Tab-separated table of C-alpha atoms in Angstrom:
chain	number	residue	atom	x	y	z
G	1	GLY	CA	3.678	82.137	11.437
G	2	HIS	CA	2.246	79.380	9.277
G	3	VAL	CA	2.335	79.507	5.506
G	4	ARG	CA	0.512	77.499	2.835
G	5	VAL	CA	2.417	76.444	-0.290
G	6	ARG	CA	0.977	74.767	-3.391
G	7	GLY	CA	3.251	72.887	-5.692
G	8	GLU	CA	4.292	69.608	-7.264
G	9	VAL	CA	6.141	67.026	-5.208
G	10	GLY	CA	9.598	66.436	-6.585
G	11	ARG	CA	12.202	64.231	-4.942
G	12	VAL	CA	10.915	62.233	-1.918
G	13	SER	CA	13.245	60.618	0.644
G	14	ARG	CA	12.208	58.411	3.562
G	15	PRO	CA	15.210	57.427	5.747
G	16	ARG	CA	15.027	54.900	8.571
G	17	SER	CA	14.367	57.604	11.117
G	18	GLY	CA	10.772	57.863	9.844
G	19	HIS	CA	11.050	61.509	8.759
G	20	VAL	CA	10.086	62.465	5.199
G	21	TYR	CA	12.186	64.863	3.083
G	22	LEU	CA	10.788	66.248	-0.162
G	23	ASP	CA	10.960	69.116	-2.650
G	24	LEU	CA	8.020	71.383	-3.579
G	25	LYS	CA	8.419	73.027	-6.936
G	26	ASP	CA	6.584	75.070	-9.524
G	27	ASP	CA	7.621	76.585	-12.827
G	28	ARG	CA	10.045	79.082	-11.239
G	29	ALA	CA	11.366	77.827	-7.861
G	30	VAL	CA	12.045	74.813	-5.610
G	31	LEU	CA	11.441	74.809	-1.861
G	32	ALA	CA	12.833	72.054	0.384
G	33	GLY	CA	10.406	70.509	2.852
G	34	VAL	CA	10.570	68.172	5.810
G	35	MET	CA	7.896	66.272	7.736
G	36	TRP	CA	8.796	64.885	11.107
G	37	LYS	CA	7.926	61.265	11.913
G	38	GLY	CA	4.831	62.052	13.978
G	39	THR	CA	3.327	64.264	11.285
G	40	ALA	CA	4.067	61.779	8.501
G	41	SER	CA	2.337	58.934	10.404
G	42	ARG	CA	-0.858	60.996	10.785
G	43	LEU	CA	-1.228	61.857	7.099
G	44	THR	CA	-4.120	60.330	5.190
G	45	THR	CA	-2.290	60.684	1.883
G	46	GLN	CA	1.420	60.031	1.676
G	47	PRO	CA	3.359	62.281	-0.738
G	48	GLU	CA	4.589	60.771	-3.978
G	49	GLU	CA	6.729	62.183	-6.770
G	50	GLY	CA	4.685	64.127	-9.306
G	51	MET	CA	1.753	64.631	-6.940
G	52	GLU	CA	0.320	68.165	-6.714
G	53	VAL	CA	-0.271	69.074	-3.069
G	54	VAL	CA	-0.996	71.938	-0.679
G	55	ALA	CA	1.501	72.015	2.219
G	56	THR	CA	0.888	73.918	5.427
G	57	GLY	CA	3.783	74.621	7.836
G	58	ARG	CA	6.483	76.945	9.099
G	59	LEU	CA	9.327	78.492	7.083
G	60	THR	CA	12.710	77.998	8.693
G	61	THR	CA	16.363	78.123	7.703
G	62	PHE	CA	18.605	75.078	7.783
G	63	PRO	CA	21.659	75.713	10.006
G	64	GLY	CA	24.894	75.849	8.075
G	65	GLN	CA	23.191	76.572	4.737
G	66	SER	CA	21.838	79.824	3.381
G	67	LYS	CA	18.465	78.485	2.171
G	68	TYR	CA	14.902	78.222	3.384
G	69	GLN	CA	12.860	75.083	4.068
G	70	ILE	CA	9.313	74.429	5.157
G	71	VAL	CA	8.529	72.225	8.140
G	72	ILE	CA	5.284	70.624	6.941
G	73	GLU	CA	2.549	70.090	9.501
G	74	ASP	CA	-0.224	69.138	7.057
G	75	LEU	CA	-0.205	67.903	3.490
G	76	ALA	CA	-3.231	67.396	1.267
G	77	PRO	CA	-3.679	66.709	-2.428
G	78	ALA	CA	-4.393	69.824	-4.461
G	79	GLY	CA	-7.907	68.881	-5.642
G	80	MET	CA	-9.654	65.749	-6.874
G	81	GLY	CA	-7.683	65.707	-10.095
G	82	ALA	CA	-4.416	65.195	-8.241
G	83	LEU	CA	-5.792	62.271	-6.234
G	84	MET	CA	-7.225	60.583	-9.305
G	85	ALA	CA	-3.993	61.050	-11.218
G	86	MET	CA	-2.019	59.481	-8.368
G	87	LEU	CA	-4.576	56.658	-8.129
G	88	GLU	CA	-4.283	55.868	-11.832
G	89	LYS	CA	-0.512	55.942	-11.645
G	90	ARG	CA	-0.453	53.519	-8.687
G	91	LYS	CA	-2.998	51.262	-10.371
G	92	ALA	CA	-0.827	51.029	-13.477
G	93	GLN	CA	2.240	50.194	-11.381
G	94	LEU	CA	0.502	47.444	-9.407
G	95	GLN	CA	-1.108	46.031	-12.518
G	96	ALA	CA	2.286	45.882	-14.206
G	97	VAL	CA	3.617	43.560	-11.478
G	98	GLY	CA	0.625	41.207	-11.881
G	99	LEU	CA	-1.309	41.902	-8.666
G	100	PHE	CA	-4.561	42.271	-10.628
G	101	ASP	CA	-4.039	39.192	-12.821
G	102	PRO	CA	-7.276	37.122	-12.983
G	103	ALA	CA	-5.210	33.900	-12.874
G	104	ARG	CA	-4.220	34.732	-9.270
G	105	LYS	CA	-7.806	34.836	-8.050
G	106	GLN	CA	-9.157	31.954	-5.923
G	107	PRO	CA	-12.695	30.526	-5.935
G	108	ILE	CA	-14.948	31.440	-3.047
G	109	PRO	CA	-15.909	28.338	-0.963
G	110	PHE	CA	-19.532	27.284	-1.421
G	111	LEU	CA	-20.313	26.854	2.293
G	112	PRO	CA	-17.593	28.293	4.584
G	113	ARG	CA	-17.464	27.123	8.194
G	114	VAL	CA	-15.870	30.344	9.530
G	115	ILE	CA	-16.074	33.834	7.975
G	116	GLY	CA	-13.515	36.492	8.877
G	117	VAL	CA	-14.654	40.141	8.680
G	118	VAL	CA	-12.232	43.101	8.592
G	119	THR	CA	-14.124	46.301	9.385
G	120	SER	CA	-14.982	48.775	12.135
G	121	PRO	CA	-16.684	47.188	15.157
G	122	SER	CA	-18.952	50.197	15.774
G	123	GLY	CA	-20.349	50.960	12.333
G	124	ALA	CA	-23.486	49.769	10.583
G	125	VAL	CA	-21.432	47.587	8.248
G	126	ILE	CA	-20.846	44.748	10.720
G	127	ARG	CA	-24.527	44.781	11.760
G	128	ASP	CA	-25.659	44.517	8.124
G	129	ILE	CA	-23.285	41.612	7.485
G	130	LEU	CA	-24.355	39.670	10.592
G	131	HIS	CA	-28.056	40.281	9.884
G	132	ARG	CA	-27.723	39.106	6.287
G	133	LEU	CA	-25.769	35.992	7.276
G	134	ALA	CA	-28.398	35.105	9.878
G	135	ASP	CA	-31.141	35.360	7.249
G	136	ARG	CA	-29.387	33.275	4.614
G	137	PHE	CA	-27.250	30.714	6.458
G	138	PRO	CA	-26.223	31.213	10.107
G	139	SER	CA	-22.433	30.942	10.214
G	140	ARG	CA	-19.567	31.493	12.622
G	141	VAL	CA	-18.098	35.020	12.198
G	142	LEU	CA	-14.746	36.308	13.490
G	143	LEU	CA	-14.411	40.127	13.553
G	144	TRP	CA	-10.998	41.786	13.357
G	145	PRO	CA	-11.674	45.412	14.355
G	146	VAL	CA	-9.771	48.068	12.352
G	147	ALA	CA	-9.944	51.753	11.574
G	148	VAL	CA	-11.544	52.227	8.163
G	149	GLN	CA	-10.523	55.874	7.717
G	150	GLY	CA	-7.479	57.984	8.441
G	151	ALA	CA	-3.772	57.349	8.655
G	152	ALA	CA	-4.150	54.212	10.828
G	153	SER	CA	-6.521	52.514	8.385
G	154	ALA	CA	-4.006	51.083	5.916
G	155	PRO	CA	-1.599	49.488	8.474
G	156	GLN	CA	-4.461	48.051	10.560
G	157	VAL	CA	-6.240	46.527	7.548
G	158	THR	CA	-2.936	45.071	6.343
G	159	GLY	CA	-2.252	43.593	9.792
G	160	ALA	CA	-5.765	42.102	9.975
G	161	ILE	CA	-5.470	40.300	6.638
G	162	GLU	CA	-2.021	38.951	7.502
G	163	GLY	CA	-3.200	37.988	11.000
G	164	PHE	CA	-6.116	35.924	9.682
G	165	ASN	CA	-3.744	34.123	7.303
G	166	LYS	CA	-1.411	33.192	10.174
G	167	MET	CA	-4.200	31.520	12.151
G	168	THR	CA	-4.358	27.707	12.350
G	169	GLY	CA	-6.867	25.147	13.545
G	170	ALA	CA	-10.647	25.189	13.477
G	171	LEU	CA	-10.897	28.974	13.962
G	172	ARG	CA	-9.019	29.808	10.749
G	173	PRO	CA	-11.533	31.496	8.391
G	174	ASP	CA	-12.429	29.936	5.063
G	175	VAL	CA	-13.181	33.349	3.485
G	176	LEU	CA	-12.467	37.012	4.383
G	177	ILE	CA	-14.721	40.057	3.898
G	178	VAL	CA	-12.996	43.470	3.878
G	179	ALA	CA	-15.844	45.968	4.256
G	180	ARG	CA	-16.503	49.680	4.731
G	181	GLY	CA	-19.401	52.021	4.074
G	182	GLY	CA	-19.445	54.701	1.391
G	183	GLY	CA	-17.452	57.940	1.496
G	184	SER	CA	-15.318	60.353	-0.479
G	185	VAL	CA	-12.102	59.477	-2.248
G	186	GLU	CA	-10.143	60.834	0.695
G	187	ASP	CA	-12.180	58.698	3.130
G	188	LEU	CA	-11.559	55.533	1.121
G	189	TRP	CA	-7.928	56.300	0.398
G	190	GLY	CA	-6.593	53.825	2.945
G	191	PHE	CA	-7.898	50.969	0.760
G	192	ASN	CA	-5.843	52.323	-2.170
G	193	GLU	CA	-2.546	52.043	-0.315
G	194	GLU	CA	-0.016	49.674	-1.856
G	195	ALA	CA	0.525	47.733	1.400
G	196	VAL	CA	-3.190	46.897	1.630
G	197	VAL	CA	-3.375	45.868	-2.034
G	198	ARG	CA	-0.345	43.591	-1.701
G	199	ALA	CA	-1.765	41.985	1.466
G	200	VAL	CA	-5.056	41.218	-0.315
G	201	ALA	CA	-3.248	39.770	-3.356
G	202	ALA	CA	-0.964	37.597	-1.187
G	203	SER	CA	-3.757	36.213	1.031
G	204	ALA	CA	-4.047	32.427	0.993
G	205	ILE	CA	-7.654	32.811	2.189
G	206	PRO	CA	-10.085	34.021	-0.518
G	207	VAL	CA	-10.984	37.711	-0.039
G	208	ILE	CA	-14.286	39.459	-0.857
G	209	SER	CA	-13.904	43.247	-1.213
G	210	ALA	CA	-16.914	45.322	-0.093
G	211	VAL	CA	-15.591	48.893	0.303
G	212	GLY	CA	-18.002	51.778	-0.334
G	213	HIS	CA	-21.174	51.710	-2.339
G	214	GLU	CA	-21.714	50.276	-5.789
G	215	THR	CA	-20.159	53.280	-7.596
G	216	ASP	CA	-17.084	53.453	-5.319
G	217	THR	CA	-13.962	51.722	-6.589
G	218	THR	CA	-10.695	51.105	-4.726
G	219	LEU	CA	-7.534	49.276	-5.698
G	220	ILE	CA	-8.282	46.305	-3.429
G	221	ASP	CA	-11.386	45.680	-5.573
G	222	HIS	CA	-9.008	44.702	-8.398
G	223	ALA	CA	-6.764	42.567	-6.163
G	224	ALA	CA	-9.555	40.756	-4.264
G	225	ASP	CA	-10.844	37.364	-5.403
G	226	LEU	CA	-14.407	38.759	-5.593
G	227	ARG	CA	-15.815	42.305	-5.509
G	228	ALA	CA	-19.203	42.940	-3.911
G	229	PRO	CA	-20.992	46.280	-4.499
G	230	THR	CA	-21.973	46.600	-0.808
G	231	PRO	CA	-21.197	44.868	2.520
G	232	THR	CA	-24.662	43.274	2.469
G	233	ALA	CA	-23.986	41.895	-0.999
G	234	ALA	CA	-20.669	40.505	0.296
G	235	ALA	CA	-22.554	38.508	2.937
G	236	GLU	CA	-24.885	37.191	0.229
G	237	ARG	CA	-21.912	36.126	-1.902
G	238	ALA	CA	-20.220	34.393	1.062
G	239	VAL	CA	-22.990	31.870	1.893
G	240	PRO	CA	-25.918	30.286	0.063
G	241	VAL	CA	-29.527	30.407	1.230
G	242	ARG	CA	-30.136	27.623	3.735
G	243	ALA	CA	-33.779	27.187	2.702
G	244	ASP	CA	-32.724	26.871	-0.931
G	245	LEU	CA	-30.177	24.205	-0.004
G	246	ILE	CA	-32.788	22.248	1.933
G	247	ALA	CA	-35.172	22.463	-1.013
G	248	MET	CA	-32.432	21.442	-3.436
G	249	VAL	CA	-31.472	18.439	-1.267
G	250	ALA	CA	-35.125	17.404	-1.023
G	251	ASP	CA	-35.492	17.724	-4.795
G	252	LEU	CA	-32.364	15.647	-5.362
G	253	GLU	CA	-33.650	13.007	-2.938
G	254	ALA	CA	-36.984	12.858	-4.754
G	255	ARG	CA	-35.202	12.555	-8.100
G	256	ARG	CA	-32.984	9.818	-6.690
G	257	THR	CA	-36.014	7.915	-5.389
G	258	ARG	CA	-37.813	8.215	-8.728
G	259	ALA	CA	-34.717	7.146	-10.636
G	260	LEU	CA	-34.224	4.126	-8.352
G	261	ALA	CA	-37.873	3.101	-8.692
G	262	LEU	CA	-37.712	3.475	-12.475
G	263	ARG	CA	-34.541	1.423	-12.624
G	264	LEU	CA	-36.084	-1.330	-10.499
G	265	GLU	CA	-39.188	-1.337	-12.682
G	266	ARG	CA	-37.107	-1.612	-15.832
G	267	GLY	CA	-35.047	-4.371	-14.223
G	268	HIS	CA	-38.169	-6.355	-13.378
G	269	GLN	CA	-39.468	-5.927	-16.912
G	270	ARG	CA	-36.128	-6.993	-18.365
G	271	LEU	CA	-36.044	-10.034	-16.092
G	272	ALA	CA	-39.562	-11.000	-17.139
G	273	ASP	CA	-38.591	-10.671	-20.818
G	274	LEU	CA	-35.524	-12.843	-20.339
G	275	SER	CA	-37.421	-15.460	-18.331
G	276	ARG	CA	-39.873	-15.947	-21.203
G	277	ALA	CA	-36.958	-16.675	-23.538
G	278	LEU	CA	-35.548	-19.403	-21.243
G	279	PRO	CA	-36.595	-23.071	-21.752
G	280	ARG	CA	-38.805	-24.763	-19.179
G	281	PRO	CA	-37.048	-26.779	-16.447
G	282	GLU	CA	-38.962	-29.905	-17.503
G	283	ARG	CA	-37.328	-29.803	-20.943
G	284	LEU	CA	-33.881	-29.505	-19.445
G	285	LEU	CA	-34.524	-32.496	-17.169
G	286	GLU	CA	-36.037	-34.584	-19.977
G	287	GLU	CA	-32.912	-34.239	-22.083
G	288	ARG	CA	-30.680	-35.185	-19.123
G	289	ARG	CA	-32.891	-38.200	-18.313
G	290	GLN	CA	-32.675	-39.433	-21.923
G	291	ARG	CA	-28.896	-39.194	-21.859
G	292	LEU	CA	-28.802	-41.112	-18.584
G	293	ASP	CA	-31.028	-43.886	-20.013
G	294	ASN	CA	-28.835	-44.217	-23.111
G	295	ALA	CA	-25.736	-44.459	-20.946
G	296	ALA	CA	-27.359	-47.171	-18.781
G	297	ILE	CA	-28.249	-49.192	-21.892
G	298	ARG	CA	-24.699	-48.995	-23.234
G	299	LEU	CA	-23.030	-49.743	-19.896
G	300	PRO	CA	-23.217	-53.649	-19.879
G	301	ALA	CA	-21.892	-53.864	-23.423
G	302	ALA	CA	-19.050	-51.521	-22.516
G	303	LEU	CA	-18.189	-53.622	-19.464
G	304	ARG	CA	-18.139	-56.823	-21.593
G	305	ASP	CA	-15.846	-55.131	-24.118
G	306	ARG	CA	-13.467	-54.032	-21.389
G	307	ALA	CA	-13.447	-57.545	-19.866
G	308	GLY	CA	-12.654	-59.088	-23.287
G	309	GLN	CA	-9.792	-56.629	-23.798
G	310	ALA	CA	-8.426	-57.471	-20.349
G	311	ARG	CA	-8.493	-61.227	-21.182
G	312	LEU	CA	-6.550	-60.590	-24.392
G	313	ARG	CA	-3.900	-58.605	-22.554
G	314	LEU	CA	-3.650	-61.343	-19.917
G	315	ALA	CA	-3.245	-64.047	-22.613
G	316	ARG	CA	-0.470	-62.058	-24.281
G	317	LEU	CA	1.330	-61.604	-20.982
G	318	ALA	CA	0.941	-65.324	-20.129
G	319	GLY	CA	2.468	-66.284	-23.489
G	320	ARG	CA	5.583	-64.342	-22.578
G	321	LEU	CA	6.087	-66.311	-19.343
G	322	LEU	CA	8.066	-69.281	-20.862
G	323	PRO	CA	9.822	-71.900	-18.647
G	324	SER	CA	13.162	-70.975	-20.162
G	325	GLN	CA	12.698	-67.329	-19.155
G	326	LEU	CA	11.799	-68.351	-15.638
G	327	SER	CA	14.790	-70.688	-15.487
G	328	ASP	CA	17.111	-67.890	-16.659
G	329	ARG	CA	15.791	-65.560	-13.998
G	330	LEU	CA	16.247	-68.238	-11.336
G	331	ASP	CA	19.822	-68.938	-12.481
G	332	ARG	CA	20.661	-65.245	-12.334
G	333	ALA	CA	19.180	-64.952	-8.856
G	334	SER	CA	21.124	-68.025	-7.660
G	335	GLU	CA	24.337	-66.613	-9.067
G	336	ARG	CA	23.748	-63.308	-7.260
G	337	LEU	CA	23.082	-65.195	-4.008
G	338	ALA	CA	26.201	-67.339	-4.395
G	339	GLU	CA	28.273	-64.256	-5.184
G	340	ARG	CA	27.018	-62.603	-2.022
G	341	ALA	CA	27.846	-65.749	-0.019
G	342	ARG	CA	31.365	-65.782	-1.451
G	343	GLY	CA	31.697	-62.097	-0.604
G	344	ILE	CA	30.685	-62.816	2.984
G	345	SER	CA	33.200	-65.705	3.169
G	346	ARG	CA	35.999	-63.517	1.844
G	347	ALA	CA	35.070	-60.754	4.292
G	348	LEU	CA	35.203	-63.206	7.178
G	349	GLU	CA	38.568	-64.543	5.997
G	350	ARG	CA	39.965	-60.995	5.751
G	351	ARG	CA	38.631	-60.225	9.203
G	352	ALA	CA	40.246	-63.401	10.550
G	353	GLU	CA	43.566	-62.496	8.913
G	354	ARG	CA	43.404	-59.000	10.459
G	355	ALA	CA	42.588	-60.586	13.817
G	356	ARG	CA	45.584	-62.947	13.528
G	357	ALA	CA	47.877	-60.066	12.564
G	358	ASP	CA	46.584	-57.933	15.437
G	359	LEU	CA	47.042	-60.929	17.731
G	360	ASP	CA	50.619	-61.399	16.581
G	361	ARG	CA	51.403	-57.710	17.175
G	362	ARG	CA	49.940	-57.761	20.643
G	363	SER	CA	51.505	-61.107	21.561
G	364	ALA	CA	54.970	-59.637	21.055
G	365	ARG	CA	54.244	-57.108	23.844
G	366	LEU	CA	52.788	-59.595	26.337
G	367	LEU	CA	54.343	-61.966	28.843
G	368	PRO	CA	54.678	-65.630	27.761
G	369	GLY	CA	52.044	-66.885	30.177
G	370	LEU	CA	49.534	-64.147	29.406
G	371	LEU	CA	50.254	-64.504	25.688
G	372	THR	CA	49.505	-68.212	25.824
G	373	ASP	CA	46.171	-67.571	27.518
G	374	ARG	CA	45.207	-64.839	25.076
G	375	VAL	CA	46.114	-67.030	22.095
G	376	ALA	CA	44.120	-69.912	23.452
G	377	ARG	CA	41.047	-67.754	24.010
G	378	SER	CA	41.355	-66.222	20.547
G	379	GLN	CA	41.647	-69.672	18.954
G	380	GLU	CA	38.575	-70.804	20.804
G	381	GLN	CA	36.643	-67.731	19.642
G	382	PHE	CA	37.779	-68.236	16.067
G	383	SER	CA	36.822	-71.924	16.175
G	384	ALA	CA	33.420	-70.970	17.571
G	385	LEU	CA	32.884	-68.437	14.754
G	386	ALA	CA	33.905	-71.035	12.165
G	387	ARG	CA	31.483	-73.603	13.602
G	388	LEU	CA	28.736	-70.923	13.724
G	389	TYR	CA	29.346	-70.023	10.099
G	390	GLY	CA	29.165	-73.687	9.077
G	391	THR	CA	25.996	-74.180	11.083
G	392	LEU	CA	24.198	-71.109	9.779
G	393	HIS	CA	25.052	-71.488	6.096
G	394	TYR	CA	22.153	-73.053	4.207
G	395	ASP	CA	24.519	-75.470	2.297
G	396	GLN	CA	24.963	-77.443	5.505
G	397	THR	CA	21.185	-77.651	5.860
G	398	LEU	CA	20.832	-78.962	2.281
G	399	LYS	CA	23.415	-81.672	2.959
G	400	ARG	CA	21.188	-82.990	5.712
G	401	GLY	CA	18.441	-83.848	3.146
G	402	PHE	CA	16.552	-80.575	2.899
G	403	ALA	CA	15.736	-78.646	-0.310
G	404	LEU	CA	15.278	-74.906	-1.096
G	405	VAL	CA	12.197	-74.012	-3.210
G	406	ARG	CA	12.092	-70.784	-5.223
G	407	SER	CA	9.576	-69.160	-7.582
G	408	GLU	CA	10.697	-66.315	-9.847
G	409	GLY	CA	13.838	-65.877	-7.756
G	410	ALA	CA	11.929	-65.555	-4.468
G	411	VAL	CA	12.274	-68.220	-1.727
G	412	LEU	CA	8.976	-69.901	-0.795
G	413	GLY	CA	8.730	-70.336	2.973
G	414	SER	CA	5.325	-72.082	3.139
G	415	SER	CA	2.922	-74.112	1.009
G	416	GLY	CA	0.391	-71.283	1.084
G	417	GLY	CA	2.411	-69.410	-1.516
G	418	VAL	CA	2.222	-72.268	-4.094
G	419	SER	CA	-0.555	-72.334	-6.699
G	420	SER	CA	-1.315	-74.830	-9.460
G	421	GLY	CA	0.796	-74.369	-12.594
G	422	MET	CA	3.413	-72.231	-10.825
G	423	ALA	CA	6.969	-72.647	-12.135
G	424	LEU	CA	9.292	-73.796	-9.329
G	425	GLU	CA	13.041	-74.250	-8.865
G	426	ILE	CA	14.166	-76.817	-6.291
G	427	GLU	CA	17.748	-76.611	-5.078
G	428	PHE	CA	19.462	-79.655	-3.454
G	429	HIS	CA	22.952	-79.809	-2.030
G	430	ASP	CA	24.321	-81.153	-5.320
G	431	GLY	CA	22.238	-79.174	-7.933
G	432	ARG	CA	18.934	-77.593	-9.008
G	433	VAL	CA	15.805	-79.033	-10.607
G	434	ASP	CA	12.933	-77.139	-12.400
G	435	ALA	CA	9.378	-78.207	-11.611
G	436	VAL	CA	5.731	-77.145	-12.068
G	437	ALA	CA	3.236	-77.251	-9.195
G	438	GLY	CA	0.433	-79.849	-9.669
G	439	GLY	CA	-3.253	-79.871	-8.539
G	440	THR	CA	-4.664	-78.370	-5.401
G	441	ALA	CA	-4.247	-81.356	-3.067
G	442	ALA	CA	-5.147	-80.904	0.534
G	443	ARG	CA	-2.212	-79.592	2.440
G	444	ARG	CA	-1.149	-81.518	5.523
G	445	PRO	CA	0.216	-79.728	8.460
G	446	ALA	CA	3.819	-80.364	9.259
G	447	PRO	CA	4.400	-83.133	11.833
G	448	ARG	CA	5.215	-81.969	15.251
G	449	LYS	CA	8.731	-82.784	16.336
G	450	LYS	CA	9.413	-84.443	19.608
G	451	PRO	CA	11.619	-82.420	21.871
G	452	ARG	CA	15.062	-83.821	22.243
G	453	ALA	CA	16.718	-84.094	25.544
G	454	SER	CA	19.400	-81.532	25.866
G	455	LYS	CA	22.863	-82.943	26.211
G	456	PRO	CA	25.225	-81.354	28.645
G	457	GLU	CA	27.964	-79.482	26.932
G	458	PRO	CA	31.437	-80.650	27.697
G	459	ASP	CA	33.302	-78.398	30.024
G	460	ASP	CA	36.178	-78.060	27.597
G	461	GLN	CA	34.084	-76.749	24.675
G	462	GLY	CA	34.165	-73.107	25.807
G	463	SER	CA	31.843	-70.246	24.852
G	464	LEU	CA	31.198	-69.196	21.259
G	465	PHE	CA	31.377	-65.513	22.269
């Protein structure tokens, strides 16, 4: 038959098979106990070392050993004192690892878009939360249904919190409410389990704890970011009052309008004060007009002064233009021109020498008759070039009675470039003469030359090219 044993839990072992092995002891004896996997999963309170419990089950013997053991079918804490002692012990352990540290807590969003609720879908808690949210600020609510009592409560609540945190996109809640109505310590024990407390502490979404009534306290109240005394209070903490927000926005708008009007009024007053301190436009124009009149009075005198200074500079520059200086510049220009002419003559002579040498080299490779013809043609071309050079050189023109007139080294090609008093240099075929241009006599156009009859060229002259 079944027996009931009261004792303190000693050693507890939980292998991977899911069974639970433990020792029940008192002051005089120790009894081994075992709970099969199915029984252990149904327990509201899991056994822990040092916990005083009442175990109900069957006494059996373990094969191969001469000792008794109890196969536990039900396990319950031995009174309220045992539960509270275990609760305080677990609280101290979780607090030691920092799960209740206030620095870990997150602020609750002021106006969440989506609110996630972890509670039973059939109780009055979800109806109270929805009704309160509708009164204050209608919001989108996602319900994750869980068992809030019994052995399945702790794993389902843990899975709901972790499931909400894994969501992405627009449906991911901005705040979570974990809620349950009031009850005994045994009824609320699932919210004291370590797995639930760790899930609440690790949640990236802020969590509001609303388990039990105002006097009920569970371990998730310490780990949550905010504790509400009731589920209805949790809904009030999650959202503001919509009417209050509208009134606050209207008040802020009125204050903004008043502040803007006051600022504009002060700006107008400030502008009026500054405008009185400014001078009148007529005064500003009068001063500018007076300056303009003074400048107009001084302008002719200034122009006369500048003209007198320009005449002085011109007289100084004219004094520097002596005939000897002009003559020196003309001599230097003539020397440069003669040097260039000599350079051209030497270049032509060198070219002729190279042509003769090239002709001699080629004549050695040609037949006597062809060589004679080539030499004759080359001599004719050379003679033509020599005559062309003599014809084109300006010395030959001077020998025919013409003269070359220069002024400051530049050749004068027409009478229009000659002015009275200009220093001139006249070059004849046998020397140069300095002269100064006289008055402005009327210029006569050059006489037109009669065309000469062209003479037929002799047939033996040949072509210049």
